[in-house]
PDB file of C-alpha atoms in Angstrom:
ATOM      1  CA  TRP A   1      -8.198  -0.889  19.795  1.00 91.00           C
ATOM      2  CA  LYS A   2     -10.848  -2.815  21.017  1.00 91.00           C
ATOM      3  CA  THR A   3      -8.524  -6.044  20.360  1.00 95.00           C
ATOM      4  CA  LEU A   4      -5.750  -4.910  23.017  1.00 93.00           C
ATOM      5  CA  ALA A   5      -8.443  -4.004  24.933  1.00 91.00           C
ATOM      6  CA  ALA A   6      -9.304  -7.774  25.204  1.00 94.00           C
ATOM      7  CA  GLY A   7      -5.457  -8.283  25.713  1.00 95.00           C
ATOM      8  CA  GLY A   8      -4.327  -9.315  22.222  1.00 97.00           C
ATOM      9  CA  SER A   9      -0.931  -8.619  21.351  1.00 97.00           C
ATOM     10  CA  ALA A  10       0.252  -6.289  18.567  1.00 97.00           C
ATOM     11  CA  LEU A  11       0.214  -8.182  15.901  1.00 98.00           C
ATOM     12  CA  ASP A  12      -3.725  -8.889  16.624  1.00 98.00           C
ATOM     13  CA  ALA A  13      -4.644  -5.206  16.529  1.00 97.00           C
ATOM     14  CA  VAL A  14      -2.706  -5.126  13.406  1.00 98.00           C
ATOM     15  CA  GLU A  15      -4.843  -8.184  11.982  1.00 98.00           C
ATOM     16  CA  SER A  16      -8.070  -7.499  13.055  1.00 97.00           C
ATOM     17  CA  GLY A  17      -8.118  -4.080  12.186  1.00 96.00           C
ATOM     18  CA  CYS A  18      -6.981  -4.261   8.759  1.00 97.00           C
ATOM     19  CA  ALA A  19      -9.128  -7.409   8.164  1.00 97.00           C
ATOM     20  CA  THR A  20     -11.972  -5.165   9.529  1.00 96.00           C
ATOM     21  CA  CYS A  21     -11.209  -2.637   6.486  1.00 95.00           C
ATOM     22  CA  GLU A  22     -10.971  -5.255   4.250  1.00 96.00           C
ATOM     23  CA  GLN A  23     -14.660  -6.158   5.230  1.00 95.00           C
ATOM     24  CA  GLN A  24     -15.701  -2.897   4.842  1.00 95.00           C
ATOM     25  CA  GLN A  25     -14.053  -2.374   1.508  1.00 94.00           C
ATOM     26  CA  CYS A  26     -12.322   0.815   2.496  1.00 91.00           C
ATOM     27  CA  ASP A  27     -13.070   3.727   0.300  1.00 87.00           C
ATOM     28  CA  GLY A  28     -12.881   1.079  -2.460  1.00 89.00           C
ATOM     29  CA  SER A  29      -9.364   0.822  -2.105  1.00 92.00           C
ATOM     30  CA  VAL A  30      -9.249  -1.941   0.380  1.00 95.00           C
ATOM     31  CA  GLY A  31     -10.863  -5.661  -0.227  1.00 91.00           C
ATOM     32  CA  PHE A  32     -12.900  -7.211  -2.313  1.00 95.00           C
ATOM     33  CA  GLY A  33     -14.980  -5.568  -4.833  1.00 94.00           C
ATOM     34  CA  GLY A  34     -12.589  -2.386  -5.724  1.00 91.00           C
ATOM     35  CA  SER A  35      -9.723  -1.791  -8.163  1.00 92.00           C
ATOM     36  CA  PRO A  36     -10.093  -4.093 -10.558  1.00 94.00           C
ATOM     37  CA  ASP A  37      -6.807  -4.764 -13.130  1.00 95.00           C
ATOM     38  CA  GLU A  38      -6.899  -4.776 -16.906  1.00 96.00           C
ATOM     39  CA  SER A  39      -8.670  -8.453 -17.018  1.00 96.00           C
ATOM     40  CA  ALA A  40     -11.401  -7.260 -14.522  1.00 96.00           C
ATOM     41  CA  GLU A  41     -10.014  -9.247 -12.026  1.00 96.00           C
ATOM     42  CA  THR A  42      -9.655  -7.461  -7.913  1.00 96.00           C
ATOM     43  CA  THR A  43      -6.637  -8.843  -6.199  1.00 97.00           C
ATOM     44  CA  LEU A  44      -4.898  -8.189  -2.606  1.00 97.00           C
ATOM     45  CA  ASP A  45      -1.500  -6.992  -1.024  1.00 97.00           C
ATOM     46  CA  ALA A  46      -0.910  -7.097   2.357  1.00 98.00           C
ATOM     47  CA  MET A  47       1.725  -7.387   4.931  1.00 98.00           C
ATOM     48  CA  ILE A  48       2.303  -7.395   8.093  1.00 98.00           C
ATOM     49  CA  MET A  49       5.049  -7.143  10.719  1.00 98.00           C
ATOM     50  CA  ASP A  50       6.948  -7.889  14.196  1.00 98.00           C
ATOM     51  CA  GLY A  51       8.796  -5.210  15.419  1.00 98.00           C
ATOM     52  CA  THR A  52      10.095  -7.727  18.025  1.00 98.00           C
ATOM     53  CA  THR A  53      11.293 -10.197  16.410  1.00 98.00           C
ATOM     54  CA  MET A  54      11.643  -8.702  12.840  1.00 98.00           C
ATOM     55  CA  ASN A  55       9.729 -11.429  11.351  1.00 98.00           C
ATOM     56  CA  VAL A  56       7.160 -10.788   8.394  1.00 98.00           C
ATOM     57  CA  GLY A  57       4.882 -12.162   6.103  1.00 98.00           C
ATOM     58  CA  ALA A  58       3.372 -10.572   3.258  1.00 98.00           C
ATOM     59  CA  VAL A  59       1.361 -11.572  -0.347  1.00 98.00           C
ATOM     60  CA  GLY A  60       1.064  -9.663  -3.131  1.00 97.00           C
ATOM     61  CA  ASP A  61      -1.108 -10.408  -6.181  1.00 97.00           C
ATOM     62  CA  LEU A  62      -3.584 -12.847  -4.138  1.00 98.00           C
ATOM     63  CA  ARG A  63      -6.310 -13.964  -5.753  1.00 97.00           C
ATOM     64  CA  ARG A  64     -10.110 -15.035  -4.400  1.00 97.00           C
ATOM     65  CA  ILE A  65      -9.315 -15.078  -1.176  1.00 97.00           C
ATOM     66  CA  LYS A  66     -10.736 -11.631   0.643  1.00 97.00           C
ATOM     67  CA  ASN A  67      -8.724 -12.193   3.815  1.00 97.00           C
ATOM     68  CA  ALA A  68      -5.143 -10.704   2.521  1.00 98.00           C
ATOM     69  CA  ILE A  69      -3.762  -9.516   5.679  1.00 98.00           C
ATOM     70  CA  GLY A  70      -5.265 -13.149   7.425  1.00 98.00           C
ATOM     71  CA  VAL A  71      -3.193 -15.277   4.773  1.00 98.00           C
ATOM     72  CA  ALA A  72      -0.465 -12.614   5.673  1.00 98.00           C
ATOM     73  CA  ARG A  73       0.043 -13.581   9.293  1.00 98.00           C
ATOM     74  CA  LYS A  74      -0.007 -17.190   8.168  1.00 98.00           C
ATOM     75  CA  VAL A  75       3.096 -16.532   5.940  1.00 98.00           C
ATOM     76  CA  LEU A  76       4.608 -15.007   8.917  1.00 98.00           C
ATOM     77  CA  GLU A  77       3.329 -17.827  11.407  1.00 98.00           C
ATOM     78  CA  HIS A  78       3.796 -20.896   9.527  1.00 98.00           C
ATOM     79  CA  THR A  79       6.698 -20.246   6.893  1.00 98.00           C
ATOM     80  CA  THR A  80      10.455 -18.978   7.049  1.00 98.00           C
ATOM     81  CA  HIS A  81       9.126 -17.194   4.123  1.00 98.00           C
ATOM     82  CA  THR A  82       8.441 -13.499   3.955  1.00 98.00           C
ATOM     83  CA  LEU A  83       6.478 -12.877   0.845  1.00 98.00           C
ATOM     84  CA  LEU A  84       4.243 -15.519  -1.575  1.00 98.00           C
ATOM     85  CA  ALA A  85       2.066 -14.190  -4.664  1.00 98.00           C
ATOM     86  CA  GLY A  86       0.028 -14.804  -7.354  1.00 97.00           C
ATOM     87  CA  GLU A  87      -1.717 -18.411  -7.619  1.00 97.00           C
ATOM     88  CA  ALA A  88       0.603 -20.013  -5.703  1.00 97.00           C
ATOM     89  CA  ALA A  89       0.118 -17.421  -2.534  1.00 98.00           C
ATOM     90  CA  THR A  90      -3.755 -18.439  -3.379  1.00 98.00           C
ATOM     91  CA  LYS A  91      -3.301 -22.122  -3.309  1.00 98.00           C
ATOM     92  CA  PHE A  92      -1.182 -21.525  -0.081  1.00 98.00           C
ATOM     93  CA  ALA A  93      -4.501 -19.807   1.553  1.00 98.00           C
ATOM     94  CA  GLU A  94      -6.514 -22.555   0.876  1.00 98.00           C
ATOM     95  CA  SER A  95      -3.945 -24.791   2.561  1.00 98.00           C
ATOM     96  CA  MET A  96      -4.547 -22.766   5.536  1.00 97.00           C
ATOM     97  CA  GLY A  97      -7.871 -22.747   5.385  1.00 97.00           C
ATOM     98  CA  PHE A  98      -9.229 -19.912   3.717  1.00 98.00           C
ATOM     99  CA  VAL A  99     -12.388 -19.815   1.078  1.00 97.00           C
ATOM    100  CA  ASN A 100     -11.594 -19.222  -2.586  1.00 97.00           C
ATOM    101  CA  GLU A 101     -14.389 -17.256  -3.967  1.00 96.00           C
ATOM    102  CA  ASP A 102     -14.889 -14.500  -6.569  1.00 95.00           C
ATOM    103  CA  LEU A 103     -14.024 -10.758  -5.575  1.00 96.00           C
ATOM    104  CA  SER A 104     -15.834  -9.059  -8.570  1.00 95.00           C
ATOM    105  CA  THR A 105     -18.938  -7.279  -7.110  1.00 95.00           C
ATOM    106  CA  ASN A 106     -21.040  -5.512  -9.430  1.00 94.00           C
ATOM    107  CA  VAL A 107     -18.971  -2.126  -8.310  1.00 94.00           C
ATOM    108  CA  SER A 108     -15.657  -3.509 -10.021  1.00 95.00           C
ATOM    109  CA  GLN A 109     -17.354  -4.924 -13.029  1.00 95.00           C
ATOM    110  CA  ALA A 110     -19.011  -1.550 -13.565  1.00 96.00           C
ATOM    111  CA  LEU A 111     -15.543   0.175 -13.159  1.00 95.00           C
ATOM    112  CA  HIS A 112     -13.956  -2.669 -15.590  1.00 95.00           C
ATOM    113  CA  SER A 113     -16.896  -1.463 -18.649  1.00 96.00           C
ATOM    114  CA  ASP A 114     -16.662   1.830 -18.194  1.00 96.00           C
ATOM    115  CA  TRP A 115     -12.781   1.934 -18.429  1.00 96.00           C
ATOM    116  CA  LEU A 116     -13.010  -0.377 -21.872  1.00 96.00           C
ATOM    117  CA  ALA A 117     -15.659   2.228 -22.854  1.00 96.00           C
ATOM    118  CA  ARG A 118     -12.846   5.176 -22.752  1.00 96.00           C
ATOM    119  CA  ASN A 119     -10.041   3.127 -24.669  1.00 95.00           C
ATOM    120  CA  CYS A 120      -9.109   2.253 -21.693  1.00 96.00           C
ATOM    121  CA  GLN A 121      -7.706   4.863 -20.369  1.00 96.00           C
ATOM    122  CA  PRO A 122      -5.966   5.404 -18.071  1.00 94.00           C
ATOM    123  CA  ASN A 123      -3.436   2.653 -18.806  1.00 95.00           C
ATOM    124  CA  TYR A 124       0.020   1.651 -16.887  1.00 95.00           C
ATOM    125  CA  TRP A 125       1.643   0.848 -20.745  1.00 95.00           C
ATOM    126  CA  LYS A 126       4.558   2.868 -22.354  1.00 94.00           C
ATOM    127  CA  ASN A 127       6.708   2.753 -25.350  1.00 94.00           C
ATOM    128  CA  VAL A 128       4.297   0.170 -27.214  1.00 94.00           C
ATOM    129  CA  ILE A 129       2.073  -0.462 -30.067  1.00 94.00           C
ATOM    130  CA  PRO A 130      -0.685   0.369 -30.650  1.00 95.00           C
ATOM    131  CA  ASP A 131      -0.274   3.439 -28.792  1.00 94.00           C
ATOM    132  CA  SER A 132      -1.432   3.130 -25.392  1.00 95.00           C
ATOM    133  CA  SER A 133      -2.750   6.880 -24.944  1.00 94.00           C
ATOM    134  CA  LYS A 134      -5.368   6.215 -27.750  1.00 94.00           C
ATOM    135  CA  TYR A 135      -6.078   2.512 -27.716  1.00 94.00           C
ATOM    136  CA  CYS A 136      -6.713  -0.698 -25.870  1.00 94.00           C
ATOM    137  CA  GLY A 137      -4.250  -3.598 -25.862  1.00 93.00           C
ATOM    138  CA  PRO A 138      -2.916  -6.528 -26.345  1.00 94.00           C
ATOM    139  CA  TYR A 139       0.197  -4.080 -26.754  1.00 94.00           C
ATOM    140  CA  LYS A 140       3.644  -4.699 -27.814  1.00 93.00           C
ATOM    141  CA  PRO A 141       7.367  -3.054 -27.862  1.00 93.00           C
ATOM    142  CA  PRO A 142       7.990  -1.370 -31.600  1.00 90.00           C
ATOM    143  CA  ALA A 143      10.717  -2.972 -33.371  1.00 74.00           C
ATOM    144  CA  ILE A 144      13.011  -0.192 -32.743  1.00 53.00           C
ATOM    145  CA  LEU A 145      12.365   2.112 -29.701  1.00 48.00           C
ATOM    146  CA  LYS A 146      14.677   5.773 -29.942  1.00 46.00           C
ATOM    147  CA  ARG A 147      17.092   5.004 -26.605  1.00 41.00           C
ATOM    148  CA  ASP A 148      18.880   8.424 -26.687  1.00 37.00           C
ATOM    149  CA  GLY A 149      17.565  11.427 -24.335  1.00 37.00           C
ATOM    150  CA  ILE A 150      14.563   9.212 -23.111  1.00 34.00           C
ATOM    151  CA  THR A 151      13.861  10.629 -19.823  1.00 37.00           C
ATOM    152  CA  TYR A 152      11.404   9.284 -17.025  1.00 37.00           C
ATOM    153  CA  GLU A 153       7.719  11.169 -17.905  1.00 44.00           C
ATOM    154  CA  ASP A 154       6.049  12.046 -14.292  1.00 44.00           C
ATOM    155  CA  THR A 155       2.542  11.789 -15.321  1.00 44.00           C
ATOM    156  CA  ALA A 156       1.237  12.924 -11.749  1.00 44.00           C
ATOM    157  CA  HIS A 157      -1.616  10.231 -12.305  1.00 49.00           C
ATOM    158  CA  GLY A 158      -3.209  10.954  -8.953  1.00 48.00           C
ATOM    159  CA  TYR A 159      -5.831   8.049  -9.456  1.00 50.00           C
ATOM    160  CA  SER A 160      -8.220   7.448  -6.749  1.00 54.00           C
ATOM    161  CA  HIS A 161      -6.329   4.465  -4.388  1.00 63.00           C
ATOM    162  CA  ASP A 162      -5.618   3.960  -1.238  1.00 79.00           C
ATOM    163  CA  THR A 163      -4.089   2.087   1.478  1.00 90.00           C
ATOM    164  CA  ILE A 164      -5.069   0.566   5.310  1.00 95.00           C
ATOM    165  CA  GLY A 165      -1.747   0.952   7.339  1.00 96.00           C
ATOM    166  CA  MET A 166      -1.197   0.777  10.684  1.00 97.00           C
ATOM    167  CA  ILE A 167       1.247   0.889  13.503  1.00 97.00           C
ATOM    168  CA  VAL A 168       0.249  -0.232  16.885  1.00 97.00           C
ATOM    169  CA  ILE A 169       2.659   0.372  19.949  1.00 96.00           C
ATOM    170  CA  HIS A 170       1.461  -2.335  22.910  1.00 95.00           C
ATOM    171  CA  LYS A 171       1.899  -1.157  26.439  1.00 93.00           C
ATOM    172  CA  MET A 172       4.534  -3.863  26.931  1.00 93.00           C
ATOM    173  CA  GLY A 173       6.735  -1.967  24.440  1.00 94.00           C
ATOM    174  CA  ASN A 174       5.668  -4.872  21.344  1.00 97.00           C
ATOM    175  CA  ILE A 175       5.307  -2.807  18.149  1.00 98.00           C
ATOM    176  CA  ALA A 176       3.463  -4.123  14.748  1.00 98.00           C
ATOM    177  CA  ALA A 177       2.452  -2.504  11.886  1.00 98.00           C
ATOM    178  CA  GLY A 178       0.531  -3.982   8.711  1.00 98.00           C
ATOM    179  CA  THR A 179      -1.477  -2.642   5.060  1.00 98.00           C
ATOM    180  CA  SER A 180      -3.937  -4.235   3.163  1.00 97.00           C
ATOM    181  CA  THR A 181      -4.890  -2.667  -0.262  1.00 97.00           C
ATOM    182  CA  ASN A 182      -6.456  -4.410  -3.839  1.00 95.00           C
ATOM    183  CA  GLY A 183      -4.153  -1.482  -5.563  1.00 93.00           C
ATOM    184  CA  ILE A 184      -4.699   0.862  -8.116  1.00 93.00           C
ATOM    185  CA  LYS A 185      -7.119   0.161 -10.714  1.00 94.00           C
ATOM    186  CA  PHE A 186      -6.426  -1.198 -14.146  1.00 95.00           C
ATOM    187  CA  LYS A 187      -3.166  -1.989 -13.399  1.00 96.00           C
ATOM    188  CA  ILE A 188      -1.312  -4.372 -15.237  1.00 96.00           C
ATOM    189  CA  PRO A 189      -1.798  -8.041 -14.262  1.00 96.00           C
ATOM    190  CA  GLY A 190       0.602  -9.148 -12.101  1.00 96.00           C
ATOM    191  CA  ARG A 191       1.523  -6.106 -10.622  1.00 96.00           C
ATOM    192  CA  ILE A 192       2.140  -6.021  -6.744  1.00 96.00           C
ATOM    193  CA  GLY A 193       2.868  -2.301  -5.357  1.00 95.00           C
ATOM    194  CA  ASP A 194       4.570  -1.207  -2.279  1.00 96.00           C
ATOM    195  CA  SER A 195       2.256  -2.371   0.160  1.00 97.00           C
ATOM    196  CA  PRO A 196       3.563  -5.867   1.250  1.00 97.00           C
ATOM    197  CA  ILE A 197       7.305  -4.897   0.527  1.00 97.00           C
ATOM    198  CA  PRO A 198       8.854  -4.937   3.994  1.00 97.00           C
ATOM    199  CA  GLY A 199      10.402  -0.900   4.204  1.00 98.00           C
ATOM    200  CA  SER A 200       8.156   0.212   1.788  1.00 98.00           C
ATOM    201  CA  GLY A 201       4.483  -0.102   2.694  1.00 97.00           C
ATOM    202  CA  ALA A 202       5.425  -0.624   6.321  1.00 98.00           C
ATOM    203  CA  TYR A 203       8.165  -1.154   8.826  1.00 98.00           C
ATOM    204  CA  ALA A 204       8.335  -1.889  12.396  1.00 98.00           C
ATOM    205  CA  ASP A 205      11.348  -2.570  15.122  1.00 98.00           C
ATOM    206  CA  ASP A 206      10.546  -2.202  18.679  1.00 98.00           C
ATOM    207  CA  MET A 207      13.713  -0.498  19.344  1.00 97.00           C
ATOM    208  CA  VAL A 208      12.707   2.359  18.064  1.00 98.00           C
ATOM    209  CA  GLY A 209       9.240   2.978  16.641  1.00 98.00           C
ATOM    210  CA  ALA A 210       7.409   2.335  12.943  1.00 98.00           C
ATOM    211  CA  ALA A 211       6.155   3.481   9.730  1.00 98.00           C
ATOM    212  CA  ALA A 212       3.550   3.231   7.484  1.00 98.00           C
ATOM    213  CA  ALA A 213       2.932   4.594   3.708  1.00 97.00           C
ATOM    214  CA  THR A 214       0.233   5.034   1.392  1.00 95.00           C
ATOM    215  CA  GLY A 215      -0.198   6.409  -2.671  1.00 94.00           C
ATOM    216  CA  ASP A 216       2.114   5.573  -5.808  1.00 95.00           C
ATOM    217  CA  GLY A 217       3.518   2.246  -4.853  1.00 95.00           C
ATOM    218  CA  ASP A 218       5.556   1.881  -8.046  1.00 96.00           C
ATOM    219  CA  ILE A 219       7.231   5.234  -7.107  1.00 96.00           C
ATOM    220  CA  LEU A 220       7.173   4.814  -2.996  1.00 96.00           C
ATOM    221  CA  MET A 221       8.637   1.487  -3.244  1.00 96.00           C
ATOM    222  CA  ARG A 222      11.799   2.593  -5.144  1.00 97.00           C
ATOM    223  CA  PHE A 223      12.704   5.108  -1.890  1.00 98.00           C
ATOM    224  CA  VAL A 224      11.807   1.975   0.762  1.00 98.00           C
ATOM    225  CA  PRO A 225      10.137   5.041   2.398  1.00 98.00           C
ATOM    226  CA  SER A 226       8.749   3.470   5.865  1.00 98.00           C
ATOM    227  CA  TYR A 227      12.389   1.817   6.535  1.00 98.00           C
ATOM    228  CA  GLN A 228      13.995   5.345   5.916  1.00 98.00           C
ATOM    229  CA  ALA A 229      11.607   7.309   8.117  1.00 98.00           C
ATOM    230  CA  VAL A 230      12.527   4.686  11.374  1.00 98.00           C
ATOM    231  CA  GLU A 231      16.222   4.927  10.327  1.00 98.00           C
ATOM    232  CA  TYR A 232      15.454   8.360  10.640  1.00 98.00           C
ATOM    233  CA  MET A 233      13.554   7.960  14.398  1.00 98.00           C
ATOM    234  CA  ARG A 234      17.057   6.070  15.033  1.00 98.00           C
ATOM    235  CA  ARG A 235      18.988   8.851  14.788  1.00 97.00           C
ATOM    236  CA  GLY A 236      17.016  11.061  16.828  1.00 97.00           C
ATOM    237  CA  GLU A 237      14.443  12.671  14.894  1.00 98.00           C
ATOM    238  CA  ASN A 238      10.896  13.015  16.095  1.00 97.00           C
ATOM    239  CA  PRO A 239       8.298  11.434  13.883  1.00 98.00           C
ATOM    240  CA  THR A 240       6.851  14.397  12.158  1.00 98.00           C
ATOM    241  CA  THR A 241       9.993  15.232  10.858  1.00 98.00           C
ATOM    242  CA  ALA A 242      11.000  11.641   9.769  1.00 98.00           C
ATOM    243  CA  CYS A 243       8.392  11.439   7.970  1.00 98.00           C
ATOM    244  CA  GLU A 244       8.945  15.151   6.235  1.00 98.00           C
ATOM    245  CA  LYS A 245      12.613  13.842   5.475  1.00 98.00           C
ATOM    246  CA  VAL A 246      10.994  10.650   3.772  1.00 98.00           C
ATOM    247  CA  ILE A 247       8.779  13.135   1.579  1.00 98.00           C
ATOM    248  CA  SER A 248      11.607  15.313   0.776  1.00 97.00           C
ATOM    249  CA  ARG A 249      13.730  12.676  -0.581  1.00 97.00           C
ATOM    250  CA  ILE A 250      10.729  11.439  -3.481  1.00 97.00           C
ATOM    251  CA  GLN A 251       9.958  14.513  -4.128  1.00 97.00           C
ATOM    252  CA  LYS A 252      13.976  15.865  -5.442  1.00 96.00           C
ATOM    253  CA  TYR A 253      13.108  13.234  -8.093  1.00 97.00           C
ATOM    254  CA  PHE A 254       8.976  12.775  -8.311  1.00 97.00           C
ATOM    255  CA  PRO A 255       7.503  16.660  -7.416  1.00 95.00           C
ATOM    256  CA  ASN A 256       4.254  14.966  -8.377  1.00 94.00           C
ATOM    257  CA  PHE A 257       3.960  12.146  -6.584  1.00 94.00           C
ATOM    258  CA  PHE A 258       1.025  11.007  -4.713  1.00 95.00           C
ATOM    259  CA  GLY A 259       2.067   9.692  -1.611  1.00 96.00           C
ATOM    260  CA  ALA A 260       1.857  10.295   2.604  1.00 97.00           C
ATOM    261  CA  VAL A 261       3.594   8.086   5.437  1.00 98.00           C
ATOM    262  CA  ILE A 262       2.899   7.928   8.982  1.00 98.00           C
ATOM    263  CA  CYS A 263       5.476   7.408  11.593  1.00 98.00           C
ATOM    264  CA  ALA A 264       5.324   6.627  15.448  1.00 97.00           C
ATOM    265  CA  ASN A 265       8.211   6.008  18.097  1.00 97.00           C
ATOM    266  CA  VAL A 266       8.148   3.822  21.012  1.00 95.00           C
ATOM    267  CA  THR A 267       7.593   7.026  23.651  1.00 94.00           C
ATOM    268  CA  GLY A 268       3.676   6.617  21.442  1.00 91.00           C
ATOM    269  CA  SER A 269       4.807  10.391  19.521  1.00 95.00           C
ATOM    270  CA  TYR A 270       3.091  10.004  16.242  1.00 96.00           C
ATOM    271  CA  GLY A 271       3.558  12.482  13.026  1.00 97.00           C
ATOM    272  CA  ALA A 272       2.831  12.387   9.241  1.00 98.00           C
ATOM    273  CA  ALA A 273       3.633  13.992   5.798  1.00 98.00           C
ATOM    274  CA  CYS A 274       2.179  13.295   2.674  1.00 97.00           C
ATOM    275  CA  ASN A 275       3.468  15.233  -0.939  1.00 96.00           C
ATOM    276  CA  LYS A 276       1.347  18.592  -1.872  1.00 95.00           C
ATOM    277  CA  LEU A 277      -0.051  18.533  -5.431  1.00 93.00           C
ATOM    278  CA  SER A 278      -3.421  20.117  -6.914  1.00 91.00           C
ATOM    279  CA  THR A 279      -5.725  17.590  -5.648  1.00 88.00           C
ATOM    280  CA  PHE A 280      -4.237  16.508  -2.731  1.00 91.00           C
ATOM    281  CA  THR A 281      -3.107  19.147   0.165  1.00 94.00           C
ATOM    282  CA  GLN A 282      -3.981  17.098   3.519  1.00 95.00           C
ATOM    283  CA  PHE A 283      -3.621  13.793   4.845  1.00 95.00           C
ATOM    284  CA  HIS A 284      -6.102  12.672   7.274  1.00 94.00           C
ATOM    285  CA  PHE A 285      -5.151   9.589   9.801  1.00 94.00           C
ATOM    286  CA  MET A 286      -6.718   7.940  12.868  1.00 93.00           C
ATOM    287  CA  VAL A 287      -5.189   7.988  15.637  1.00 94.00           C
ATOM    288  CA  TYR A 288      -6.474   5.357  19.466  1.00 90.00           C
ATOM    289  CA  ASN A 289      -4.789   6.992  22.819  1.00 82.00           C
ATOM    290  CA  PRO A 290      -5.242   5.104  25.712  1.00 78.00           C
ATOM    291  CA  LEU A 291      -6.263   8.006  27.516  1.00 77.00           C
ATOM    292  CA  LYS A 292      -9.243   8.989  25.338  1.00 78.00           C
ATOM    293  CA  SER A 293     -12.372   6.772  25.196  1.00 77.00           C
ATOM    294  CA  GLU A 294     -12.959   7.228  21.153  1.00 83.00           C
ATOM    295  CA  PRO A 295     -10.190   8.258  18.254  1.00 88.00           C
ATOM    296  CA  THR A 296      -9.164  10.987  17.201  1.00 92.00           C
ATOM    297  CA  GLU A 297      -8.742  12.068  13.333  1.00 94.00           C
ATOM    298  CA  GLU A 298      -5.522  13.960  12.994  1.00 94.00           C
ATOM    299  CA  LYS A 299      -4.713  16.389   9.853  1.00 96.00           C
ATOM    300  CA  VAL A 300      -1.521  17.412   8.418  1.00 96.00           C
ATOM    301  CA  ASP A 301      -1.053  19.615   5.745  1.00 96.00           C
ATOM    302  CA  CYS A 302       0.867  18.721   3.480  1.00 97.00           C
ATOM    303  CA  ILE A 303       4.551  20.051   2.042  1.00 96.00           C
TER     304      ILE A 303
END
């Protein structure tokens, strides 16, 4: 908000807002020092989208660079690519002037040590040996897997994790959206969630509005929820209804998934929706209104 008030663009505001959350390690789910993977390393995902040009810059599995949203902005501005990942993304960041530094902290190291002490529970493996529900890896597929009658088990992990998702509507009509996260705790190294995927983590279009998502990225990305929400708004749905329709679509296949979507249209109307679980019944999000000097916290009951 301060960036906009100082004359910055919608993209500037998204970048500075997400970067602040990275620096403050919001909820332990954004920025350095949180959500270690199986090897104890914290890696970052981020994206930024310009709703005027439809250009996107994103990074996934970014290592040893704290300012993930800043690197995503450089991908947008200085390449014709959309997404860079892993060690190559780190090398790109270094070439753009970002500092290579350890993202681990005492907190993230303690989280990993406790996880090892619990026999690596929870984890994200299935159909492997040794039994991933009881033991640590390394894991390998068994020689023979029974393939008849296999169905997806919706386990509703509900692990504590989050993403900062931002939508900015400039007074001149320019719209931008962005995300930043360190993903889920104890993920398999190399995993990239929905946050840096255009249309999944966020989506923006000056002609319509924008949306952003948070939650179980491995499920969310299969439904490109942010893109779908914008398309619902394009058809005339108000932001709240658009968000609810997106959540309802995912519920049909994964009734116990953890997730929420925020939506805003070109007129400045906004809404949100989330999937109701025993441990997650209400979603809170912040709104900056030009008629008010301070942000307000909005709450929506999950459906």
